[in-house]
């Protein structure tokens, strides 16, 4: 059972910067990489040959193709890799205005079926009419040329987040495991891809895809980690960007050490929503006031740290709680889980998801390759000591050491610095109480974009605004921008709205 619940660590760390599929059922570095030149790629764009999607990725009306791209964009005629692409074509040619490239987040998450998921999750018909909606598996992921770290089943169950560190000795102990995983990735059969599996490389693949689609510009809808991917694309290719919508935003440094530590802040931002829900449902026995529910969290965490229940320790409990804060529709499931822990009822036994090894390996490749991480155990010990006090629910885990501290040194270039250079064509969407990408990071990205962006905040919790959330003010702003090009004149704060069917 310990393995099964430790999967919550993998789910939280892998999906923490991906929009949750369940949402549809429920309601920077100082170095600079300048924008790429506006010239076309040196070699002629490939032609996409659309056909049926592979087994496991098929969906109504969804077509798939494969695009060859350079492994190293500095050597366009060198070694090639594959990027798997999908298309949900507009059925109204008279209304079609271009392509809308999409990404659900990650890194490590497949985006091949995302256009179909958006269509069934409420993406308005006028948007579906206006665009061919394009999905893809980023390089290293899924049906694109994949990366591996040769992770064992035990390592996959353990997940990406470090165990909760209560002491400096806990951090030092975890360093050995982190070094081992970094070594496995650096010695795996796909290690040749690691220097080229970064957000900037994927953004350059996106521009190759734009050319292969025969489009002078592309519009974009990206959520969570996909917000950073879109920010990097429109920074590198500002004049090939049409209408850019970034949802649930990472800060301008992307998924760096600051973002990893910010998950603890996100949990503290979001947890009061769950505390209010549980207090309003006394049948769960978790407390009749939000303060009592919060005390129950700390009581359970302490008890499970000392003595796991059915193999569930404090680390797994914290991570599972964090994961279920992603959508309001998951709060009853979370309350039931807590109730089972308190009453020693039988707990569910989840399965390791298909493709977990590639999910974890590709996430490591991007997160560790995008930016430089602290390289000494002492710095992680300091960070953990600070965050345990500041954000006690999760800070002892997210500030601790991970494989990025020991990642191979080779890099193809510095991180991309997000700036305000380029057209004013970015619309940012953000929930005020987002556990995975807290509001503070979105505000930092907004400042980095300057006059290029407008930020729309929604007074609601959870991860993902459009089209999953219930806030019509924020949703309408996105739909209007995608279909007409009109944005709010200035940053907009959308008030709370009651979700349909809410109690």
Short mmCIF file of C-alpha atoms in Angstrom, two decimals:
data_model
loop_
_atom_site.label_atom_id
_atom_site.label_comp_id
_atom_site.label_asym_id
_atom_site.label_seq_id
_atom_site.Cartn_x
_atom_site.Cartn_y
_atom_site.Cartn_z
CA UNK A 1 0.00 0.00 0.00
CA UNK A 2 2.89 2.35 0.62
CA UNK A 3 3.82 2.09 -3.04
CA UNK A 4 0.30 2.77 -4.21
CA UNK A 5 -0.17 5.90 -2.15
CA UNK A 6 3.33 7.09 -2.89
CA UNK A 7 2.03 7.34 -6.43
CA UNK A 8 0.43 10.56 -5.24
CA UNK A 9 3.94 11.96 -5.23
CA UNK A 10 4.40 11.00 -8.86
CA UNK A 11 1.00 12.36 -9.81
CA UNK A 12 1.49 15.63 -8.00
CA UNK A 13 5.00 16.21 -9.26
CA UNK A 14 4.24 15.18 -12.81
CA UNK A 15 0.86 16.76 -13.19
CA UNK A 16 1.49 19.66 -10.90
CA UNK A 17 2.09 21.84 -13.88
CA UNK A 18 -0.44 20.19 -16.16
CA UNK A 19 -4.14 20.99 -16.28
CA UNK A 20 -5.99 18.07 -14.64
CA UNK A 21 -8.23 16.00 -16.88
CA UNK A 22 -10.55 15.76 -13.89
CA UNK A 23 -11.16 19.49 -14.13
CA UNK A 24 -13.46 18.87 -17.06
CA UNK A 25 -15.52 16.53 -14.94
CA UNK A 26 -15.46 19.05 -12.08
CA UNK A 27 -16.39 22.14 -12.51
CA UNK A 28 14.27 33.50 -14.40
CA UNK A 29 17.71 33.55 -15.08
CA UNK A 30 19.47 36.87 -15.66
CA UNK A 31 21.17 35.65 -18.83
CA UNK A 32 19.34 36.45 -22.01
CA UNK A 33 18.56 34.69 -25.23
CA UNK A 34 17.30 37.26 -27.71
CA UNK A 35 14.35 36.70 -30.03
CA UNK A 36 15.05 34.46 -32.98
CA UNK A 37 15.34 36.14 -36.37
CA UNK A 38 12.14 36.32 -38.32
CA UNK A 39 13.54 34.42 -41.28
CA UNK A 40 12.16 30.99 -42.17
CA UNK A 41 13.99 27.80 -41.19
CA UNK A 42 17.04 27.13 -43.34
CA UNK A 43 15.57 23.93 -44.76
CA UNK A 44 12.20 23.72 -46.48
CA UNK A 45 9.32 22.96 -44.13
CA UNK A 46 8.13 19.38 -43.98
CA UNK A 47 4.73 18.39 -45.25
CA UNK A 48 2.34 16.87 -42.76
CA UNK A 49 0.48 13.79 -43.94
CA UNK A 50 -2.68 13.51 -41.90
CA UNK A 51 -4.23 10.16 -41.10
CA UNK A 52 -5.83 8.17 -38.27
CA UNK A 53 -4.36 8.63 -34.82
CA UNK A 54 -2.51 5.70 -33.23
CA UNK A 55 -4.24 3.34 -30.83
CA UNK A 56 -4.74 5.02 -27.50
CA UNK A 57 -4.82 8.50 -29.02
CA UNK A 58 -7.84 8.16 -31.29
CA UNK A 59 -10.80 10.49 -30.78
CA UNK A 60 -13.72 11.62 -32.95
CA UNK A 61 -12.52 13.78 -35.88
CA UNK A 62 -8.95 13.85 -34.56
CA UNK A 63 -6.25 13.33 -37.18
CA UNK A 64 -2.56 12.66 -36.58
CA UNK A 65 0.75 13.14 -38.36
CA UNK A 66 4.47 13.09 -37.64
CA UNK A 67 6.89 15.99 -38.06
CA UNK A 68 10.65 15.51 -38.36
CA UNK A 69 12.63 18.24 -36.58
CA UNK A 70 16.35 18.76 -35.95
CA UNK A 71 17.65 17.36 -32.70
CA UNK A 72 19.79 20.50 -32.46
CA UNK A 73 18.21 23.54 -34.07
CA UNK A 74 21.67 25.05 -34.45
CA UNK A 75 22.38 22.19 -36.87
CA UNK A 76 19.22 22.04 -39.00
CA UNK A 77 20.66 19.47 -41.38
CA UNK A 78 21.93 17.14 -38.64
CA UNK A 79 20.29 14.36 -36.70
CA UNK A 80 16.49 14.35 -36.70
CA UNK A 81 13.86 13.32 -34.19
CA UNK A 82 10.09 12.96 -34.47
CA UNK A 83 7.27 15.04 -33.04
CA UNK A 84 3.78 13.52 -33.00
CA UNK A 85 1.09 16.02 -34.02
CA UNK A 86 -2.72 16.01 -34.01
CA UNK A 87 -5.41 18.19 -35.59
CA UNK A 88 -9.05 18.84 -34.85
CA UNK A 89 -9.97 20.68 -38.04
CA UNK A 90 -12.54 23.46 -38.17
CA UNK A 91 -15.75 22.32 -39.79
CA UNK A 92 -16.57 25.87 -40.90
CA UNK A 93 -14.01 26.86 -43.56
CA UNK A 94 -15.67 30.25 -44.01
CA UNK A 95 -15.04 31.07 -40.34
CA UNK A 96 -11.58 29.52 -40.02
CA UNK A 97 -8.89 32.13 -39.32
CA UNK A 98 -5.85 29.93 -38.63
CA UNK A 99 -4.44 27.36 -36.24
CA UNK A 100 -4.61 27.23 -32.45
CA UNK A 101 -1.69 25.28 -31.05
CA UNK A 102 -2.39 23.82 -27.61
CA UNK A 103 -0.46 22.36 -24.70
CA UNK A 104 -1.93 20.99 -21.43
CA UNK A 105 1.20 21.40 -19.34
CA UNK A 106 3.67 19.02 -17.78
CA UNK A 107 6.49 18.90 -18.60
CA UNK A 108 6.18 15.27 -19.52
CA UNK A 109 2.47 15.32 -20.32
CA UNK A 110 1.20 14.17 -23.71
CA UNK A 111 -0.79 16.74 -25.66
CA UNK A 112 -1.80 14.57 -28.61
CA UNK A 113 -5.41 14.10 -27.51
CA UNK A 114 -5.72 17.54 -25.90
CA UNK A 115 -7.68 19.14 -28.78
CA UNK A 116 -10.37 16.47 -28.38
CA UNK A 117 -10.36 16.89 -24.59
CA UNK A 118 -10.81 20.64 -24.97
CA UNK A 119 -13.72 20.08 -27.35
CA UNK A 120 -15.59 17.85 -24.88
CA UNK A 121 -14.65 20.05 -21.92
CA UNK A 122 -16.46 23.12 -23.13
CA UNK A 123 -14.19 24.94 -25.58
CA UNK A 124 -16.79 27.18 -27.23
CA UNK A 125 -18.02 26.27 -30.69
CA UNK A 126 -17.03 29.66 -32.06
CA UNK A 127 -13.42 28.89 -31.13
CA UNK A 128 -13.63 25.42 -32.69
CA UNK A 129 -15.03 27.04 -35.84
CA UNK A 130 -12.31 29.70 -35.93
CA UNK A 131 -9.31 27.38 -35.76
CA UNK A 132 -7.82 24.07 -36.59
CA UNK A 133 -6.95 23.05 -33.02
CA UNK A 134 -3.50 21.46 -32.97
CA UNK A 135 -2.04 19.17 -30.31
CA UNK A 136 1.36 17.54 -30.04
CA UNK A 137 3.60 15.44 -27.84
CA UNK A 138 6.62 17.62 -27.10
CA UNK A 139 10.04 16.20 -27.93
CA UNK A 140 10.97 13.49 -25.48
CA UNK A 141 7.33 12.70 -24.64
CA UNK A 142 4.99 9.88 -25.54
CA UNK A 143 4.68 9.20 -29.25
CA UNK A 144 7.35 11.73 -30.15
CA UNK A 145 10.94 10.50 -29.89
CA UNK A 146 10.91 9.63 -26.16
CA UNK A 147 13.53 9.93 -23.44
CA UNK A 148 14.10 7.45 -20.65
CA UNK A 149 15.95 7.30 -17.36
CA UNK A 150 15.53 3.51 -17.09
CA UNK A 151 13.58 4.03 -13.89
CA UNK A 152 12.65 0.88 -12.02
CA UNK A 153 9.11 0.15 -10.88
CA UNK A 154 10.15 1.08 -7.35
CA UNK A 155 11.54 4.43 -8.55
CA UNK A 156 8.38 5.11 -10.54
CA UNK A 157 6.22 4.46 -7.50
CA UNK A 158 8.41 6.79 -5.46
CA UNK A 159 7.63 9.71 -7.77
CA UNK A 160 9.30 13.04 -8.45
CA UNK A 161 8.83 14.93 -5.20
CA UNK A 162 11.42 14.37 -2.44
CA UNK A 163 10.17 12.92 0.85
CA UNK A 164 9.21 15.48 3.49
CA UNK A 165 12.45 16.56 5.22
CA UNK A 166 12.05 17.31 8.90
CA UNK A 167 15.78 17.82 9.53
CA UNK A 168 18.98 18.72 7.71
CA UNK A 169 19.93 15.04 7.97
CA UNK A 170 16.82 14.11 5.95
CA UNK A 171 17.98 16.38 3.13
CA UNK A 172 21.50 14.92 3.20
CA UNK A 173 20.05 11.40 3.11
CA UNK A 174 17.90 12.23 0.09
CA UNK A 175 20.93 13.60 -1.78
CA UNK A 176 22.18 10.06 -2.41
CA UNK A 177 18.94 9.05 -4.11
CA UNK A 178 18.82 12.28 -6.14
CA UNK A 179 22.37 11.70 -7.37
CA UNK A 180 21.47 8.14 -8.37
CA UNK A 181 18.51 9.24 -10.49
CA UNK A 182 20.54 11.97 -12.20
CA UNK A 183 23.20 9.38 -13.00
CA UNK A 184 20.65 7.00 -14.47
CA UNK A 185 19.27 9.74 -16.73
CA UNK A 186 22.78 10.79 -17.76
CA UNK A 187 23.79 7.22 -18.63
CA UNK A 188 20.54 6.03 -20.22
CA UNK A 189 20.35 5.06 -23.90
CA UNK A 190 18.65 8.40 -24.69
CA UNK A 191 21.19 10.56 -22.84
CA UNK A 192 22.17 12.07 -26.20
CA UNK A 193 18.80 13.87 -26.15
CA UNK A 194 19.16 15.52 -22.75
CA UNK A 195 21.02 18.70 -23.82
CA UNK A 196 18.32 19.22 -26.47
CA UNK A 197 15.18 18.45 -24.42
CA UNK A 198 14.37 21.90 -23.11
CA UNK A 199 11.48 24.33 -23.33
CA UNK A 200 13.39 26.46 -25.84
CA UNK A 201 13.96 23.41 -28.08
CA UNK A 202 10.25 22.59 -27.93
CA UNK A 203 9.37 26.20 -28.77
CA UNK A 204 11.57 25.96 -31.86
CA UNK A 205 9.80 22.72 -32.78
CA UNK A 206 6.55 24.66 -32.55
CA UNK A 207 7.81 27.13 -35.12
CA UNK A 208 8.78 24.26 -37.41
CA UNK A 209 5.25 22.98 -36.97
CA UNK A 210 3.84 26.40 -37.83
CA UNK A 211 5.82 26.36 -41.07
CA UNK A 212 4.76 22.80 -41.89
CA UNK A 213 1.13 23.83 -41.40
CA UNK A 214 1.68 26.60 -43.95
CA UNK A 215 0.73 29.34 -41.51
CA UNK A 216 2.48 32.73 -41.27
CA UNK A 217 1.49 32.94 -37.58
CA UNK A 218 0.05 30.70 -34.90
CA UNK A 219 -2.29 31.31 -32.03
CA UNK A 220 -1.72 29.42 -28.81
CA UNK A 221 -3.61 28.13 -25.78
CA UNK A 222 -1.36 26.64 -23.11
CA UNK A 223 -2.00 25.87 -19.47
CA UNK A 224 0.21 25.35 -16.46
CA UNK A 225 3.74 24.46 -17.65
CA UNK A 226 2.26 25.19 -21.08
CA UNK A 227 2.04 28.83 -20.00
CA UNK A 228 5.83 28.95 -19.82
CA UNK A 229 6.18 27.13 -23.13
CA UNK A 230 3.92 29.74 -24.74
CA UNK A 231 5.81 32.57 -23.08
CA UNK A 232 9.09 31.22 -24.43
CA UNK A 233 7.64 30.78 -27.92
CA UNK A 234 6.26 34.29 -28.15
CA UNK A 235 9.56 35.66 -26.80
CA UNK A 236 11.63 33.78 -29.38
CA UNK A 237 9.16 34.38 -32.22
CA UNK A 238 7.19 37.52 -31.33
CA UNK A 239 6.16 38.35 -34.88
CA UNK A 240 5.02 34.82 -35.68
CA UNK A 241 2.71 34.87 -32.66
CA UNK A 242 -0.93 35.73 -33.26
CA UNK A 243 -3.23 35.45 -30.22
CA UNK A 244 -1.47 33.96 -27.19
CA UNK A 245 -3.52 32.71 -24.22
CA UNK A 246 -1.57 31.56 -21.16
CA UNK A 247 -3.58 29.85 -18.41
CA UNK A 248 -2.44 29.04 -14.84
CA UNK A 249 0.91 30.69 -15.13
CA UNK A 250 4.38 29.79 -13.98
CA UNK A 251 6.72 32.65 -13.19
CA UNK A 252 9.15 34.01 -15.80
CA UNK A 253 11.80 31.47 -14.79
CA UNK A 254 9.58 28.54 -15.72
CA UNK A 255 9.79 25.35 -13.74
CA UNK A 256 12.92 26.32 -11.81
CA UNK A 257 13.90 25.98 -8.15
CA UNK A 258 11.69 28.97 -7.29
CA UNK A 259 8.67 27.32 -8.95
CA UNK A 260 9.33 24.03 -7.18
CA UNK A 261 9.38 25.80 -3.80
CA UNK A 262 6.27 27.79 -4.71
CA UNK A 263 4.11 24.65 -4.72
CA UNK A 264 4.17 24.83 -0.93
CA UNK A 265 2.84 28.37 -1.09
CA UNK A 266 0.19 27.25 -3.58
CA UNK A 267 -1.01 24.58 -1.19
CA UNK A 268 -1.34 27.14 1.61
CA UNK A 269 -3.23 29.48 -0.77
CA UNK A 270 -5.69 26.79 -1.80
CA UNK A 271 -6.15 24.74 1.37
CA UNK A 272 -8.69 27.12 2.99
CA UNK A 273 -11.16 26.20 0.22
CA UNK A 274 -10.95 22.55 1.25
CA UNK A 275 -11.08 23.43 4.94
CA UNK A 276 -14.33 25.34 4.35
CA UNK A 277 -15.74 22.44 2.31
CA UNK A 278 -14.90 19.83 4.96
CA UNK A 279 -16.22 22.03 7.79
CA UNK A 280 -19.47 22.41 5.87
CA UNK A 281 -19.81 18.61 5.60
CA UNK A 282 -19.55 17.37 9.20
CA UNK A 283 -20.38 13.83 8.07
CA UNK A 284 -16.68 13.40 7.22
CA UNK A 285 -15.72 13.98 10.86
CA UNK A 286 -12.78 16.25 10.03
CA UNK A 287 -13.91 19.29 12.03
CA UNK A 288 -16.79 21.72 12.10
CA UNK A 289 -14.73 24.85 11.46
CA UNK A 290 -11.94 25.53 8.95
CA UNK A 291 -9.54 25.93 11.86
CA UNK A 292 -10.41 22.47 13.13
CA UNK A 293 -9.95 20.96 9.66
CA UNK A 294 -6.53 22.59 9.43
CA UNK A 295 -5.63 21.13 12.82
CA UNK A 296 -6.77 17.73 11.55
CA UNK A 297 -4.33 18.01 8.64
CA UNK A 298 -1.38 18.62 10.94
CA UNK A 299 -2.55 15.91 13.35
CA UNK A 300 -2.77 13.33 10.54
CA UNK A 301 0.56 14.36 9.06
CA UNK A 302 2.32 14.01 12.42
CA UNK A 303 0.69 10.66 13.13
CA UNK A 304 1.52 9.25 9.70
CA UNK A 305 5.10 10.50 9.94
CA UNK A 306 5.44 8.51 13.15
CA UNK A 307 3.44 5.44 12.12
CA UNK A 308 2.10 4.91 8.58
CA UNK A 309 -1.46 3.64 8.20
CA UNK A 310 -1.83 0.88 5.61
CA UNK A 311 1.56 1.99 4.32
CA UNK A 312 0.58 5.65 3.93
CA UNK A 313 3.19 7.89 5.51
CA UNK A 314 3.15 11.64 6.06
CA UNK A 315 4.84 12.40 2.77
CA UNK A 316 2.26 10.45 0.76
CA UNK A 317 -0.57 12.03 2.76
CA UNK A 318 0.68 15.55 2.07
CA UNK A 319 1.19 14.86 -1.62
CA UNK A 320 -2.19 13.21 -2.06
CA UNK A 321 -3.86 16.16 -0.38
CA UNK A 322 -1.99 18.58 -2.63
CA UNK A 323 -3.00 16.71 -5.77
CA UNK A 324 -6.70 16.66 -4.89
CA UNK A 325 -6.75 20.43 -4.38
CA UNK A 326 -6.49 20.85 -8.16
CA UNK A 327 -10.25 20.88 -8.79
CA UNK A 328 -13.33 21.50 -6.67
CA UNK A 329 -14.81 18.23 -7.92
CA UNK A 330 -12.01 16.33 -6.19
CA UNK A 331 -12.65 17.75 -2.71
CA UNK A 332 -15.22 15.09 -1.68
CA UNK A 333 -12.73 12.38 -2.69
CA UNK A 334 -10.06 14.05 -0.57
CA UNK A 335 -12.37 14.33 2.42
CA UNK A 336 -13.28 10.66 2.09
CA UNK A 337 -9.60 9.73 1.99
CA UNK A 338 -8.90 11.65 5.19
CA UNK A 339 -11.93 10.03 6.81
CA UNK A 340 -10.65 6.57 5.87
CA UNK A 341 -7.24 7.35 7.34
CA UNK A 342 -8.78 8.49 10.61
CA UNK A 343 -11.11 5.51 10.94
CA UNK A 344 -8.69 2.85 9.58
CA UNK A 345 -11.11 2.02 6.77
CA UNK A 346 -9.72 0.28 3.70
CA UNK A 347 -7.96 2.67 1.33
CA UNK A 348 -8.13 2.50 -2.48
CA UNK A 349 -5.28 0.86 -4.38
CA UNK A 350 -4.45 2.93 -7.48
CA UNK A 351 -2.48 1.58 -10.41
CA UNK A 352 0.77 2.92 -11.81
CA UNK A 353 -0.31 4.85 -14.92
CA UNK A 354 0.79 3.70 -18.35
CA UNK A 355 3.86 5.57 -19.50
CA UNK A 356 4.88 6.62 -15.98
CA UNK A 357 8.57 6.05 -16.73
CA UNK A 358 8.54 8.38 -19.72
CA UNK A 359 6.44 10.93 -17.85
CA UNK A 360 9.00 11.12 -15.08
CA UNK A 361 12.06 10.96 -17.34
CA UNK A 362 10.88 13.69 -19.71
CA UNK A 363 9.90 15.88 -16.78
CA UNK A 364 13.38 15.50 -15.30
CA UNK A 365 14.93 16.32 -18.69
CA UNK A 366 13.07 19.61 -19.09
CA UNK A 367 12.99 20.77 -15.48
CA UNK A 368 16.65 20.02 -14.85
CA UNK A 369 17.81 21.13 -18.30
CA UNK A 370 15.95 24.44 -18.49
CA UNK A 371 17.81 26.20 -15.68
CA UNK A 372 20.67 25.84 -13.23
CA UNK A 373 19.71 24.42 -9.84
CA UNK A 374 21.64 24.82 -6.57
CA UNK A 375 24.43 22.27 -6.49
CA UNK A 376 25.17 21.94 -2.78
CA UNK A 377 23.29 19.98 -0.13
CA UNK A 378 23.74 22.88 2.28
CA UNK A 379 21.63 25.23 0.16
CA UNK A 380 18.73 22.77 0.04
CA UNK A 381 19.03 22.32 3.79
CA UNK A 382 18.71 26.09 4.24
CA UNK A 383 15.76 26.28 1.85
CA UNK A 384 14.00 23.41 3.58
CA UNK A 385 14.47 24.95 7.01
CA UNK A 386 12.93 28.21 5.76
CA UNK A 387 10.00 26.64 3.92
CA UNK A 388 9.11 24.21 6.71
CA UNK A 389 8.40 27.24 8.87
CA UNK A 390 6.87 29.44 6.18
CA UNK A 391 4.72 26.80 4.48
CA UNK A 392 4.58 23.84 6.87
CA UNK A 393 2.07 21.77 4.91
CA UNK A 394 4.42 20.98 2.01
CA UNK A 395 7.57 23.08 2.33
CA UNK A 396 9.68 20.29 3.79
CA UNK A 397 9.21 18.34 0.56
CA UNK A 398 9.25 20.88 -2.26
CA UNK A 399 12.33 22.75 -0.96
CA UNK A 400 14.37 19.57 -0.54
CA UNK A 401 17.00 18.20 -2.90
CA UNK A 402 16.15 16.48 -6.18
CA UNK A 403 18.06 15.10 -9.20
CA UNK A 404 18.41 18.56 -10.78
CA UNK A 405 21.14 19.28 -8.21
CA UNK A 406 23.35 16.67 -9.92
CA UNK A 407 22.24 17.05 -13.54
CA UNK A 408 24.80 16.73 -16.37
CA UNK A 409 26.47 20.06 -17.07
CA UNK A 410 26.07 20.20 -20.85
CA UNK A 411 23.65 22.90 -22.04
CA UNK A 412 22.93 24.16 -25.55
CA UNK A 413 22.24 27.71 -24.39
CA UNK A 414 21.13 29.88 -21.49
CA UNK A 415 17.49 30.08 -20.36
CA UNK A 416 15.20 32.34 -22.36
CA UNK A 417 14.50 35.61 -20.59
CA UNK A 418 10.88 36.71 -20.92
CA UNK A 419 10.63 40.41 -21.79
CA UNK A 420 8.16 42.98 -23.09
CA UNK A 421 9.69 43.10 -26.56
CA UNK A 422 7.07 42.27 -29.18
CA UNK A 423 3.42 42.94 -30.00
CA UNK A 424 0.79 43.35 -27.29
CA UNK A 425 -0.93 40.03 -27.97
CA UNK A 426 -0.78 37.99 -24.73
CA UNK A 427 -3.80 37.25 -22.52
CA UNK A 428 -3.00 35.66 -19.15
CA UNK A 429 -5.67 33.79 -17.15
CA UNK A 430 -5.17 32.93 -13.49
CA UNK A 431 -7.17 31.57 -10.57
CA UNK A 432 -6.47 33.47 -7.36
CA UNK A 433 -6.04 30.24 -5.34
CA UNK A 434 -4.14 27.90 -7.63
CA UNK A 435 -2.11 25.22 -5.82
CA UNK A 436 0.13 24.28 -8.73
CA UNK A 437 0.92 27.70 -10.19
CA UNK A 438 0.25 30.28 -7.48
CA UNK A 439 -0.95 33.79 -8.26
CA UNK A 440 2.40 35.25 -7.15
CA UNK A 441 4.17 33.60 -10.09
CA UNK A 442 1.58 34.85 -12.56
CA UNK A 443 2.09 38.39 -11.32
CA UNK A 444 5.83 38.06 -11.84
CA UNK A 445 5.31 36.84 -15.40
CA UNK A 446 2.90 39.71 -16.00
CA UNK A 447 5.58 42.18 -14.89
CA UNK A 448 8.14 40.53 -17.16
CA UNK A 449 5.81 40.86 -20.17
CA UNK A 450 5.09 44.52 -19.44
CA UNK A 451 2.86 46.03 -22.08
CA UNK A 452 2.66 42.81 -24.09
CA UNK A 453 0.20 41.18 -21.68
CA UNK A 454 -3.09 41.67 -19.87
CA UNK A 455 -3.80 39.57 -16.77
CA UNK A 456 -7.32 38.31 -15.98
CA UNK A 457 -7.69 36.87 -12.47
CA UNK A 458 -10.66 34.81 -11.31
CA UNK A 459 -11.74 34.68 -7.67
CA UNK A 460 -11.83 30.90 -7.52
CA UNK A 461 -9.60 28.01 -6.52
CA UNK A 462 -8.07 25.12 -8.41
CA UNK A 463 -5.74 24.62 -11.33
CA UNK A 464 -7.00 25.68 -14.74
CA UNK A 465 -9.30 28.50 -15.81
CA UNK A 466 -10.30 27.98 -19.46
CA UNK A 467 -12.56 26.34 -20.45
CA UNK A 468 -12.81 24.20 -17.29
CA UNK A 469 -13.65 26.81 -14.65
CA UNK A 470 -17.04 28.23 -13.74
CA UNK A 471 -16.07 31.90 -13.97
CA UNK A 472 -17.87 33.27 -17.02
CA UNK A 473 -16.08 36.63 -16.76
CA UNK A 474 -12.67 35.00 -17.26
CA UNK A 475 -13.93 32.46 -19.80
CA UNK A 476 -15.64 35.13 -21.88
CA UNK A 477 -12.45 37.21 -21.93
CA UNK A 478 -10.55 34.27 -23.42
CA UNK A 479 -13.23 33.42 -25.97
CA UNK A 480 -13.57 37.03 -27.08
CA UNK A 481 -9.81 37.38 -27.52
CA UNK A 482 -9.46 34.15 -29.50
CA UNK A 483 -12.38 34.92 -31.80
CA UNK A 484 -12.15 38.71 -32.22
CA UNK A 485 -8.69 39.72 -31.02
CA UNK A 486 -10.16 42.07 -28.41
CA UNK A 487 -8.74 41.96 -24.87
CA UNK A 488 -9.69 43.84 -21.74
CA UNK A 489 -8.17 47.31 -21.87
CA UNK A 490 -6.28 46.65 -18.65
CA UNK A 491 -5.77 43.90 -16.09
CA UNK A 492 -9.13 42.55 -14.99
CA UNK A 493 -10.20 40.99 -11.67
CA UNK A 494 -13.24 38.76 -12.12
CA UNK A 495 -15.38 38.30 -8.98
CA UNK A 496 -16.37 34.89 -7.66
CA UNK A 497 -19.30 33.10 -9.30
CA UNK A 498 -21.17 30.13 -7.89
CA UNK A 499 -20.43 26.86 -9.71
CA UNK A 500 -23.39 25.06 -11.21
CA UNK A 501 -24.69 22.47 -8.78
CA UNK A 502 -22.61 23.78 -5.88
CA UNK A 503 -23.88 23.39 -2.33
#
